[in-house]
Short mmCIF file of C-alpha atoms in Angstrom, two decimals:
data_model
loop_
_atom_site.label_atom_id
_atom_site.label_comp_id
_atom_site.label_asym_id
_atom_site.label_seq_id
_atom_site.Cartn_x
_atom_site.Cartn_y
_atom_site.Cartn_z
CA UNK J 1 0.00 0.00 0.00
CA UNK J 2 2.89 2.37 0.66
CA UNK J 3 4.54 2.01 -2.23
CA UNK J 4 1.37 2.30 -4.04
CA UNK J 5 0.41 5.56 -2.76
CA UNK J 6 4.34 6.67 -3.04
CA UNK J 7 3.70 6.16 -6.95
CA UNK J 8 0.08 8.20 -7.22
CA UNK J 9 1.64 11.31 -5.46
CA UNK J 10 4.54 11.04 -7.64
CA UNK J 11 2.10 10.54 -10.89
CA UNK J 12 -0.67 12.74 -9.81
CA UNK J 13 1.02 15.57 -7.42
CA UNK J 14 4.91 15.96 -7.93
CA UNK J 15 5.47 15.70 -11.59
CA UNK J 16 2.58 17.82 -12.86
CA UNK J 17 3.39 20.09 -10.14
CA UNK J 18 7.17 19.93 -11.49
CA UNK J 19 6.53 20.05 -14.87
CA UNK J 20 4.34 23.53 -14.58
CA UNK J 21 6.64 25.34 -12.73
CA UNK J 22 9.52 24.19 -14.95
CA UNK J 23 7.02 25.68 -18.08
CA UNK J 24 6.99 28.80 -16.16
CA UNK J 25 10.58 29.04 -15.21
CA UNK J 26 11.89 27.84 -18.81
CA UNK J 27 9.81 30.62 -20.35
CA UNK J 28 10.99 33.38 -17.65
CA UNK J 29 14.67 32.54 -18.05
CA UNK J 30 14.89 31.58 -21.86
CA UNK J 31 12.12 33.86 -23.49
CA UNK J 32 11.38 30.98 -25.83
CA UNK J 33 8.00 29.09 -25.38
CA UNK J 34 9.96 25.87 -26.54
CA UNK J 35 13.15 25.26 -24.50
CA UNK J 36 11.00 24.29 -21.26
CA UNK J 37 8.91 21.64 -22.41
CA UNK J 38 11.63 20.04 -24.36
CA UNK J 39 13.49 20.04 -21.06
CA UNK J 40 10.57 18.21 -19.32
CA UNK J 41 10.48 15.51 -22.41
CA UNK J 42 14.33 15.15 -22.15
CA UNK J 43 14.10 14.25 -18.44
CA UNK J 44 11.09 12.05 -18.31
CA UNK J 45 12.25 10.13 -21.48
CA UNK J 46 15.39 9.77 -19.38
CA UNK J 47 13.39 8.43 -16.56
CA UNK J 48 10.98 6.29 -18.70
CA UNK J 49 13.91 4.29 -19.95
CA UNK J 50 15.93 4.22 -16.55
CA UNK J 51 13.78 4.07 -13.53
CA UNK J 52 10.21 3.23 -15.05
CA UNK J 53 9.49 0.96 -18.51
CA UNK J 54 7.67 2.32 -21.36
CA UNK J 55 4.61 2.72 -20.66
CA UNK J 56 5.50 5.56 -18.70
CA UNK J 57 6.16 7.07 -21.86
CA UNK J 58 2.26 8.47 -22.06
CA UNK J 59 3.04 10.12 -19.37
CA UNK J 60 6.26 11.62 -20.26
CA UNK J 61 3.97 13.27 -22.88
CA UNK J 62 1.35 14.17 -20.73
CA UNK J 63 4.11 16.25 -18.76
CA UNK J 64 5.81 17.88 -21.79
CA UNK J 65 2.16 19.01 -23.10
CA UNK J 66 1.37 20.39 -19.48
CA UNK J 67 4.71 22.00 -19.60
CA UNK J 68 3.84 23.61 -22.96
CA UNK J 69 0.66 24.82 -21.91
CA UNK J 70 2.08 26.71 -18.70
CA UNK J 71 5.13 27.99 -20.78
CA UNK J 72 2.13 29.25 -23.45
CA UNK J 73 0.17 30.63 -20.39
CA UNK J 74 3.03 32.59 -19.17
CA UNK J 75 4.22 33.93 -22.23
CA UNK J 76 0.79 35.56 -22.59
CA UNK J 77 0.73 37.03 -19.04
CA UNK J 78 3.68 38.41 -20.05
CA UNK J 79 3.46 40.03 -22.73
CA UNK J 80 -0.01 41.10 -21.76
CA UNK J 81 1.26 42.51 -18.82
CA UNK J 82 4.46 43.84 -19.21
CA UNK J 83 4.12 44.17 -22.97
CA UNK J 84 7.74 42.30 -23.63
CA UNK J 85 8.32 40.99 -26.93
#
């Protein structure tokens, strides 16, 4: 049971958790909507083939595409509030 739930907070809370703020902080330190999410599909493609098997790889995906929409999300708060291009 323990390592069950030690797997669903990883799934469910950490990684999205992780892979939103890394969006946010790719965009804030790059300026490119792109470098972010790749970053988050690097790692977890890393981790698919090292610590979990493949069909983790959904996931992985699942992770870069919530990555990509927080890195979208941020580049349009900021450029809709501090009009940076």
């Amino acid at each position: 049971m323990n390592d069950y739930f030690n797997m669903f907070t990883l799934l469910f809370i950490i990684y999205p958790i992780g892979s939103l703020v890394l969006g946010v902080i790719g965009y804030l330190i790059f300026k490119r909507f792109y470098i972010g999410p790749l970053f988050v599909l690097l790692l977890f493609l890393i981790l698919t083939y090292t610590v979990y098997n493949e069909s983790f790889l959904i996931w992985a995906i699942f992770y870069a595409l919530l990555a990509f929409i927080s890195s979208l999300f941020t580049r349009g708060l900021t450029r809709l509030f501090f009009r940076l291009d």
